[in-house]
PDB file of C-alpha atoms in Angstrom:
ATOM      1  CA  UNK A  10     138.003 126.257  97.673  1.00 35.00           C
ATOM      2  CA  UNK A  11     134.996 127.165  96.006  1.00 37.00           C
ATOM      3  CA  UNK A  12     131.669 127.801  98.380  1.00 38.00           C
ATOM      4  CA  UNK A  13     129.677 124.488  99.145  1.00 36.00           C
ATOM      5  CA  UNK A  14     126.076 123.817  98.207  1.00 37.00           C
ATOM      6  CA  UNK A  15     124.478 124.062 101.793  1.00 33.00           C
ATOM      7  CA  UNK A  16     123.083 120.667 101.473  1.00 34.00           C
ATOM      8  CA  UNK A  17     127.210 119.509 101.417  1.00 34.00           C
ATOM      9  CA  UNK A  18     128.274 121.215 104.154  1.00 34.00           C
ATOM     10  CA  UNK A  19     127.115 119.685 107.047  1.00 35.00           C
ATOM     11  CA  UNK A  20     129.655 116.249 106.882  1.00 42.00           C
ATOM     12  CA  UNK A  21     132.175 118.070 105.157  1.00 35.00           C
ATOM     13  CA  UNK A  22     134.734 117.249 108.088  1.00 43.00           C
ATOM     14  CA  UNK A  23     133.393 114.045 108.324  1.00 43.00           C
ATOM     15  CA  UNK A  24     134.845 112.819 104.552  1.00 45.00           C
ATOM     16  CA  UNK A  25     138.152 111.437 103.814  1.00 46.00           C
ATOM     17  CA  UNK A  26     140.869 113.053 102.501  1.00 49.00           C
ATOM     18  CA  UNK A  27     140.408 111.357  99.258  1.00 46.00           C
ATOM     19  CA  UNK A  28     136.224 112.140  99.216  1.00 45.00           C
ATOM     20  CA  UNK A  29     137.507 116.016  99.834  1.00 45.00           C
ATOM     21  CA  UNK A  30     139.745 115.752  96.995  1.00 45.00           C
ATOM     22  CA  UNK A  31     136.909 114.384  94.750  1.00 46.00           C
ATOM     23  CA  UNK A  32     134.559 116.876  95.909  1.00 45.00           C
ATOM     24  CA  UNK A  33     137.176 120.164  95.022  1.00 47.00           C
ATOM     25  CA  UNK A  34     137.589 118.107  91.382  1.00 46.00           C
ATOM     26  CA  UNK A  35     133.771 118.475  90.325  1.00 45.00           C
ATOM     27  CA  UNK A  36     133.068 121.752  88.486  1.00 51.00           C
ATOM     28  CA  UNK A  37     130.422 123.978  89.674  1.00 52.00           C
ATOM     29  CA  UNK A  38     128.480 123.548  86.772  1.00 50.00           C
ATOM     30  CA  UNK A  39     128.316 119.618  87.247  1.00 83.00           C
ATOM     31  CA  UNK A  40     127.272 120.392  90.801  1.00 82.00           C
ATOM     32  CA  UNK A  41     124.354 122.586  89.673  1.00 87.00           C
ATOM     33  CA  UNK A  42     123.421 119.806  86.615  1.00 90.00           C
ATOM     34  CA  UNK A  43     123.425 116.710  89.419  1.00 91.00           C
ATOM     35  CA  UNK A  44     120.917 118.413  91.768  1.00 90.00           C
ATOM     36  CA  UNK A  45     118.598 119.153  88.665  1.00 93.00           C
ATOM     37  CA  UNK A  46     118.688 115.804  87.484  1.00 94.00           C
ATOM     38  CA  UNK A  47     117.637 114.896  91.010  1.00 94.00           C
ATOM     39  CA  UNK A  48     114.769 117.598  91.113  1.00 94.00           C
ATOM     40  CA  UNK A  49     113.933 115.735  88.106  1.00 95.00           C
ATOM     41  CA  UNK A  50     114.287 112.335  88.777  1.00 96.00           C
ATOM     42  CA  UNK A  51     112.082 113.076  92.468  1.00 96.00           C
ATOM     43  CA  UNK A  52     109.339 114.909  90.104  1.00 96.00           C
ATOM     44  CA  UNK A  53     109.178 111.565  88.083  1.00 97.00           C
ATOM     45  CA  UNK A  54     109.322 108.962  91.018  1.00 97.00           C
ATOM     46  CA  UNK A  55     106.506 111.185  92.413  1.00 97.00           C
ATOM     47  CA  UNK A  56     104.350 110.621  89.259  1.00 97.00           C
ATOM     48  CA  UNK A  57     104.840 106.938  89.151  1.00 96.00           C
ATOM     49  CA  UNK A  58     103.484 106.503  92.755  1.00 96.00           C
ATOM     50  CA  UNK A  59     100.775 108.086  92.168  1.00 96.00           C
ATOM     51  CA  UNK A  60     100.179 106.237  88.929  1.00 96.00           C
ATOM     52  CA  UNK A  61     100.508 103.192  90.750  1.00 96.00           C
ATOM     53  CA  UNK A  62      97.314 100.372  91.522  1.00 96.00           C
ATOM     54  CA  UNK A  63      96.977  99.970  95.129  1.00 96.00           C
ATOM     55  CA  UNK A  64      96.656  96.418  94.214  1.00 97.00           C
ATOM     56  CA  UNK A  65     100.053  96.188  92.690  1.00 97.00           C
ATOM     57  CA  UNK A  66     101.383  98.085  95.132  1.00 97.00           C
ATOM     58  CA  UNK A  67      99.947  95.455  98.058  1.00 97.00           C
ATOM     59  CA  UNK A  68     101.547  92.991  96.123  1.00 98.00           C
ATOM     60  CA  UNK A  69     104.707  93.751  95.595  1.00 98.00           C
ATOM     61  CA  UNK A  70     105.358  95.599  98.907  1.00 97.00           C
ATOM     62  CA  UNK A  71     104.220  92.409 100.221  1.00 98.00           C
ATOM     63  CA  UNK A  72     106.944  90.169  98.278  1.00 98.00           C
ATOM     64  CA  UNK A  73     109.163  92.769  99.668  1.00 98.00           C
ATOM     65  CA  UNK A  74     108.710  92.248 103.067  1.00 98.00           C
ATOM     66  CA  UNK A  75     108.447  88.578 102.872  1.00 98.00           C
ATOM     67  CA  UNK A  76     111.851  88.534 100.742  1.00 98.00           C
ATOM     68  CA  UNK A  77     113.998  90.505 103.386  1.00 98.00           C
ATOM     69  CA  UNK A  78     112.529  88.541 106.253  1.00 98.00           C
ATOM     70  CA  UNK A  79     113.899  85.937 104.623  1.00 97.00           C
ATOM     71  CA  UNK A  80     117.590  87.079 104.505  1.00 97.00           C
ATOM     72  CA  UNK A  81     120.619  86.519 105.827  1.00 96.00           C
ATOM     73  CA  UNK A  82     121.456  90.235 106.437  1.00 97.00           C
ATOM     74  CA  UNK A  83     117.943  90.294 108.785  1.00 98.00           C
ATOM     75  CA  UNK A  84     118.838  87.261 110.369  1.00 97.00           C
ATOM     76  CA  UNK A  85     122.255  88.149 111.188  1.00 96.00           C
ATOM     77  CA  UNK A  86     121.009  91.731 112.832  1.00 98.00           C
ATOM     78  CA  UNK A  87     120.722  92.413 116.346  1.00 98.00           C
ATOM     79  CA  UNK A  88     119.359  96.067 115.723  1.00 98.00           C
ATOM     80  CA  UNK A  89     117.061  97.203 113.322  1.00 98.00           C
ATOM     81  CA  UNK A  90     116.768 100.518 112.782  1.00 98.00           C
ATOM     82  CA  UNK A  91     113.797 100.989 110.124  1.00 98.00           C
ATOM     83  CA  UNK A  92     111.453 103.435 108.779  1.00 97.00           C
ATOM     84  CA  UNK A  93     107.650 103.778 109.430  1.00 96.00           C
ATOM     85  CA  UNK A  94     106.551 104.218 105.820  1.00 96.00           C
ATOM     86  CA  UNK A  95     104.131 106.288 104.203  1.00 94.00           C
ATOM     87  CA  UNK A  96     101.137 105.195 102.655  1.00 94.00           C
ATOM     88  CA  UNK A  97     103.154 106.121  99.401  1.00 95.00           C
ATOM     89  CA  UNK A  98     105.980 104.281 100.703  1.00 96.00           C
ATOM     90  CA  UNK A  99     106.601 100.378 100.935  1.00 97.00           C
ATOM     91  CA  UNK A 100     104.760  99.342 103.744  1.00 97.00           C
ATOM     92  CA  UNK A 101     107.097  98.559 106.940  1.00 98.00           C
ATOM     93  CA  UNK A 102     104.729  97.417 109.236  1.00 96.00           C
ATOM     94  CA  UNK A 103     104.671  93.812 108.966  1.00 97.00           C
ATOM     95  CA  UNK A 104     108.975  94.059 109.140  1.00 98.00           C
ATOM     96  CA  UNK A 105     108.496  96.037 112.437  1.00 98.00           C
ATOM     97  CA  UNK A 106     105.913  93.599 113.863  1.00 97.00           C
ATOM     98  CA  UNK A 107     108.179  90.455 112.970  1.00 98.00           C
ATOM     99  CA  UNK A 108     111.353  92.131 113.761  1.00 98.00           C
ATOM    100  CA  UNK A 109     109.780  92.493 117.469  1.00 98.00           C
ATOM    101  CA  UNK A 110     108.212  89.095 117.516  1.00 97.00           C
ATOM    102  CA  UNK A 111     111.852  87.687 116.565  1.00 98.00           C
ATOM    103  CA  UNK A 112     113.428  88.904 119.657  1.00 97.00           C
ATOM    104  CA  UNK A 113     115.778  91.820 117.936  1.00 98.00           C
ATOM    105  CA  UNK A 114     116.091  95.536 119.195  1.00 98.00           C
ATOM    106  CA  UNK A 115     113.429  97.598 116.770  1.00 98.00           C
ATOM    107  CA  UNK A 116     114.182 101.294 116.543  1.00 98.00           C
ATOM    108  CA  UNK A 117     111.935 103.780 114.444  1.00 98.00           C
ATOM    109  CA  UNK A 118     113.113 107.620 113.836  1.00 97.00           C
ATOM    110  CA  UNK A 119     112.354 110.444 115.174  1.00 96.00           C
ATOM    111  CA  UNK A 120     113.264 113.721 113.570  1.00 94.00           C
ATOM    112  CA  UNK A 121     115.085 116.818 115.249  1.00 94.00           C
ATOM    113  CA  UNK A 122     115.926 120.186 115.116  1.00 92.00           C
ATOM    114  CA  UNK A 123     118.898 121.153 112.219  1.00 91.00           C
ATOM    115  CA  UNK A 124     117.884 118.099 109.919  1.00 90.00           C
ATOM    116  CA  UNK A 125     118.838 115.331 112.638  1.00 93.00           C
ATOM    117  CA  UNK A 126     116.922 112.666 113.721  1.00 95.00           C
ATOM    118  CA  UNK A 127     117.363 109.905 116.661  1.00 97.00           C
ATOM    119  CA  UNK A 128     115.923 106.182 117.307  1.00 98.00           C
ATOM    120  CA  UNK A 129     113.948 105.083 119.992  1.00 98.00           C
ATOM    121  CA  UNK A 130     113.464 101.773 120.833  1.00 98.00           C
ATOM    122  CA  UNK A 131     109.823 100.036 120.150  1.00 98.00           C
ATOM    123  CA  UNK A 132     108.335  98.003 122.856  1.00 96.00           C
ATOM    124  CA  UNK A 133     106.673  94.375 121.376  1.00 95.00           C
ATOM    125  CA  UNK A 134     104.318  94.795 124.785  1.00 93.00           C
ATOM    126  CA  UNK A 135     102.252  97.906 123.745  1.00 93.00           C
ATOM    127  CA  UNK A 136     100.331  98.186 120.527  1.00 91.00           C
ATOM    128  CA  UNK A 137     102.543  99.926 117.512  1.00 90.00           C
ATOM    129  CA  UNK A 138      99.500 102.461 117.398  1.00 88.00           C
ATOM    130  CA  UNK A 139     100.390 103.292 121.172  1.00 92.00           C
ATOM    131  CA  UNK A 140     103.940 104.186 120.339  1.00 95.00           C
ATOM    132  CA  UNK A 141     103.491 106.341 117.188  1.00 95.00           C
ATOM    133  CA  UNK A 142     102.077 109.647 116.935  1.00 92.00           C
ATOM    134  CA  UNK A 143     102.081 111.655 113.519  1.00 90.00           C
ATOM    135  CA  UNK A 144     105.099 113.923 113.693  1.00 87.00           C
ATOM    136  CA  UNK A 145     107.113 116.038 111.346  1.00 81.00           C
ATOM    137  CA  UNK A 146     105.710 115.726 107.674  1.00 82.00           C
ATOM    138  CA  UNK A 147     102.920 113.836 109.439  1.00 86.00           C
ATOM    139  CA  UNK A 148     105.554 110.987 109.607  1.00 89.00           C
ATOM    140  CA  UNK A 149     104.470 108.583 112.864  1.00 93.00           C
ATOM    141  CA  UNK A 150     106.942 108.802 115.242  1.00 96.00           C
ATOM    142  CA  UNK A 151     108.076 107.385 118.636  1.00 96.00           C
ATOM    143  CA  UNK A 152     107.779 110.070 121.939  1.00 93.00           C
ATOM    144  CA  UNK A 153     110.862 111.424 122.846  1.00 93.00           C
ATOM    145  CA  UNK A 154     110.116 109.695 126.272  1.00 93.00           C
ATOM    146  CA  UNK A 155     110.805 106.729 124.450  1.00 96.00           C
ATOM    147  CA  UNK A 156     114.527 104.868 125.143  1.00 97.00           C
ATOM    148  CA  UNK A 157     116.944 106.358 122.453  1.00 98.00           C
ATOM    149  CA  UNK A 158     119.245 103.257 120.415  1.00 98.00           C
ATOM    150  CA  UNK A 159     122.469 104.012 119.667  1.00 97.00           C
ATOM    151  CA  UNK A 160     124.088 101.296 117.109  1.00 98.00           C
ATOM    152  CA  UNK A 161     126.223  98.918 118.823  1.00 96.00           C
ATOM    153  CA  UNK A 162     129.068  97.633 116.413  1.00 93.00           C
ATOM    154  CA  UNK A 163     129.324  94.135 118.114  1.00 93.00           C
ATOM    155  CA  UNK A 164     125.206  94.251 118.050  1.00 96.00           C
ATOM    156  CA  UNK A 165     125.107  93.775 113.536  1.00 97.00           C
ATOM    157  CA  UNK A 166     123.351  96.855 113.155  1.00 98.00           C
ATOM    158  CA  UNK A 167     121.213  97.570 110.150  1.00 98.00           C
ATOM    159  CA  UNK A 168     119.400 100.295 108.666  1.00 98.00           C
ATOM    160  CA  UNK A 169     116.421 100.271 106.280  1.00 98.00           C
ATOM    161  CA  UNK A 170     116.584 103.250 104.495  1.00 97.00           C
ATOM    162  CA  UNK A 171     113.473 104.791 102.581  1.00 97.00           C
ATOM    163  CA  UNK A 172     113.944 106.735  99.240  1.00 96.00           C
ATOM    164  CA  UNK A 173     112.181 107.658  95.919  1.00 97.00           C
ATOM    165  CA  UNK A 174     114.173 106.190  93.663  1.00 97.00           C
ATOM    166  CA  UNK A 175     117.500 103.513  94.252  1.00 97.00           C
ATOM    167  CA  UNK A 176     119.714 102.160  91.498  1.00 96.00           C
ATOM    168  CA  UNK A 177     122.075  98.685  91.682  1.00 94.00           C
ATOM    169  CA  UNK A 178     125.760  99.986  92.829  1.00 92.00           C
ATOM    170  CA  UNK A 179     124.371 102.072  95.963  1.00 95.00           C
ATOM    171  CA  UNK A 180     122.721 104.737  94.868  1.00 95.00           C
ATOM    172  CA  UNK A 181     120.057 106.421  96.547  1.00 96.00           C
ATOM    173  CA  UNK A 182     117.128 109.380  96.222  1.00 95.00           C
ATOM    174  CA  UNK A 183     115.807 110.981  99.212  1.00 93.00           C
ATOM    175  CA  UNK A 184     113.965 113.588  99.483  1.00 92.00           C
ATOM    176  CA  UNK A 185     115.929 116.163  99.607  1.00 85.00           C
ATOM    177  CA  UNK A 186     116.535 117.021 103.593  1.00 88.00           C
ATOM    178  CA  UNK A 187     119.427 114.613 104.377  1.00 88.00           C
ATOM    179  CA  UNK A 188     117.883 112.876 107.392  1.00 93.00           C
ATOM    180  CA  UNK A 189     119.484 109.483 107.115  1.00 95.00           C
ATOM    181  CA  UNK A 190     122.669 110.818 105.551  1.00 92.00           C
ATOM    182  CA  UNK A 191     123.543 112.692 108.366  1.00 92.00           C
ATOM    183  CA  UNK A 192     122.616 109.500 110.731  1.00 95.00           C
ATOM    184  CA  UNK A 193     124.451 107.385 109.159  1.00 94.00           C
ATOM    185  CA  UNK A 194     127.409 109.372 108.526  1.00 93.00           C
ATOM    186  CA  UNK A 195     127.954 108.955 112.116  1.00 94.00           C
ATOM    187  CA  UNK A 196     127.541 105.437 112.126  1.00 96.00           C
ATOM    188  CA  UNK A 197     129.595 104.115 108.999  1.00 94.00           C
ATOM    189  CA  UNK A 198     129.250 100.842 110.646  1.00 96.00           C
ATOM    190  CA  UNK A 199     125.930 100.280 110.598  1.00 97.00           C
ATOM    191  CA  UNK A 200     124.426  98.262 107.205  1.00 97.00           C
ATOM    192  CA  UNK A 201     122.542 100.678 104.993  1.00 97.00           C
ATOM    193  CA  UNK A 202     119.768  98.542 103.162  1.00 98.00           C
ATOM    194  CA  UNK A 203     117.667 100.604 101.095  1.00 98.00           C
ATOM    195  CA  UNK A 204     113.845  99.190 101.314  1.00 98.00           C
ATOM    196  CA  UNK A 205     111.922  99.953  98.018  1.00 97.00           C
ATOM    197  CA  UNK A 206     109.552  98.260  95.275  1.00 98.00           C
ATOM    198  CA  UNK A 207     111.246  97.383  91.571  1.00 97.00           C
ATOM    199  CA  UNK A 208     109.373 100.224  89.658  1.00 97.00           C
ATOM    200  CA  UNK A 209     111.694 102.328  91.532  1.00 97.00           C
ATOM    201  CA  UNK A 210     114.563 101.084  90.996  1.00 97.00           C
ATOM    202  CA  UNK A 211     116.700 103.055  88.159  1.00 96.00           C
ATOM    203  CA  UNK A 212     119.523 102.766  85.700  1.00 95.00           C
ATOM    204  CA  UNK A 213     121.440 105.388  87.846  1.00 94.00           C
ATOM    205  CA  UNK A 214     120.614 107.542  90.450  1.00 95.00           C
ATOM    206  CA  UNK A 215     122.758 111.179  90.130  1.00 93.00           C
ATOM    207  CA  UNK A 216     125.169 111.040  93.086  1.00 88.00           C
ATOM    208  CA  UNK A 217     127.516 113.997  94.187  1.00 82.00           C
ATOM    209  CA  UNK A 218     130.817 113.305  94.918  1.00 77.00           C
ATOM    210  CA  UNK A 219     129.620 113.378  99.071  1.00 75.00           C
ATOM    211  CA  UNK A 220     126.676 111.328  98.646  1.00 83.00           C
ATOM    212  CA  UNK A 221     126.306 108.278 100.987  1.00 85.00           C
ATOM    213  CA  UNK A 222     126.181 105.273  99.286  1.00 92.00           C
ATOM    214  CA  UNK A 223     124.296 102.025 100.460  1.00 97.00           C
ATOM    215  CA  UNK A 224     125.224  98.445 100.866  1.00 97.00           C
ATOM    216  CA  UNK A 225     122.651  96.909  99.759  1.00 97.00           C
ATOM    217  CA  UNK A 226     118.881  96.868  98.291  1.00 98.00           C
ATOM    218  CA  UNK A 227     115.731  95.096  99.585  1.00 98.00           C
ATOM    219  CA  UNK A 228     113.061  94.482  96.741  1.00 98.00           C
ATOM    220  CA  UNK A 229     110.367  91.380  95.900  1.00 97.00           C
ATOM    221  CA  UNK A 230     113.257  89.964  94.389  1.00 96.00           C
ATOM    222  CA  UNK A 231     116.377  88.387  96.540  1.00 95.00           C
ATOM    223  CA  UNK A 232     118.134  90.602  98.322  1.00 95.00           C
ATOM    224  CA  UNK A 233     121.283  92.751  96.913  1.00 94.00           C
ATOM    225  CA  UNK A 234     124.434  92.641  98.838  1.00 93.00           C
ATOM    226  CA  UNK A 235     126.929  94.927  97.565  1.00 85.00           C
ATOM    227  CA  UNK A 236     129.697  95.678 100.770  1.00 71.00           C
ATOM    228  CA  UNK A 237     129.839  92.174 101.757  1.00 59.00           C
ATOM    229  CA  UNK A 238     128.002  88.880 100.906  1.00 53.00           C
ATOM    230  CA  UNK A 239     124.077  88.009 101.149  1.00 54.00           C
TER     231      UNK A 239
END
């Protein structure tokens, strides 16, 4: 078998037979040609968030929010394992801070050591500012003192997944260090929702053959249910 980009390797044992097969059946070349197209694609999602009015931005992060609080796949949850954005990101906040309000286990990531990262469990008694200290990438992040979540299948775990770019049959840009796909490859039961504006929101995202693929996609417009029904 020919060697793996290093960026594949780490759930190589976790893929199915038929995923491996696929994998072995993509030339080298086409390997090398989908992670420049994402290089690209990242360089050009960059650009158009920083081209972006804050005002438009407010808006439509806004309608965001307001549309998946409004869903059936929030409603149904019992977990929610979500993001603290960026100021270049969608903003989360208000989600957190009406997820808790709502009754439901809220868990926000913290990263750790090889590329991994674990939840811990926000209280809705302390202040969010309390909980969150900037960590790695000056990300805010929970203290490891913090109770760890573990999704429960029986518990209608979901995951809102952050990303610079997302297209309409699951496909997803990160940036590049394989956080949540190595998260959620250990967790294939969880619902992956990825949370983003419409500007961002492509004709096709390039995918390797071992790239995760979401169920669904949570803009200001209703939200997309692709592995099941909204």
């Amino acid at each position: 078998m020919q060697a793996l980009p290093w960026t594949l390797v780490w759930h190589w044992s976790a893929l199915s037979p038929a995923q491996k097969h696929r994998h072995r059946s993509v030339p080298r070349s086409s390997v090398t040609e989908i992670a420049a197209a994402k290089q690209q694609l990242r360089a050009e999602m960059r650009q158009k968030r920083q081209a972006m009015f804050p005002m438009e931005k407010k808006l439509l992060e806004s309608r965001a929010c307001k549309r998946f609080l409004e869903s059936a796949e929030y409603r149904r949850c019992g977990q929610l394992f979500c993001f603290v954005s960026l100021p270049q990101e969608p903003d989360t906040l208000p989600i957190l801070q009406q997820a808790l309000k709502d009754g439901k286990t809220v868990a926000v990531p913290r990263c750790l050591p090889e590329r991994r990262m674990a939840f811990h469990l926000l209280s809705p008694e302390r202040p969010m500012e309390e909980q969150l200290k900037s960590g790695t990438y000056g990300v805010p992040e929970p203290s490891p003192a913090m109770p760890e979540v573990i999704p429960g299948p029986g518990l209608f775990p979901l995951c809102l997944v952050p990303g610079l770019a997302f297209d309409h049959k699951g496909g997803r840009l990160g940036y590049g260090a394989g956080y949540y796909d190595r998260f959620l490859a250990a967790y294939p039961f969880v619902r992956k929702i990825g949370f983003a504006l419409s500007p961002f929101v492509v004709l096709q995202v390039p995918a390797e053959p071992t790239d995760l693929r979401l169920d669904g996609l949570a803009t200001e417009y209703p939200l997309e249910v692709w592995n099941g029904s909204e």
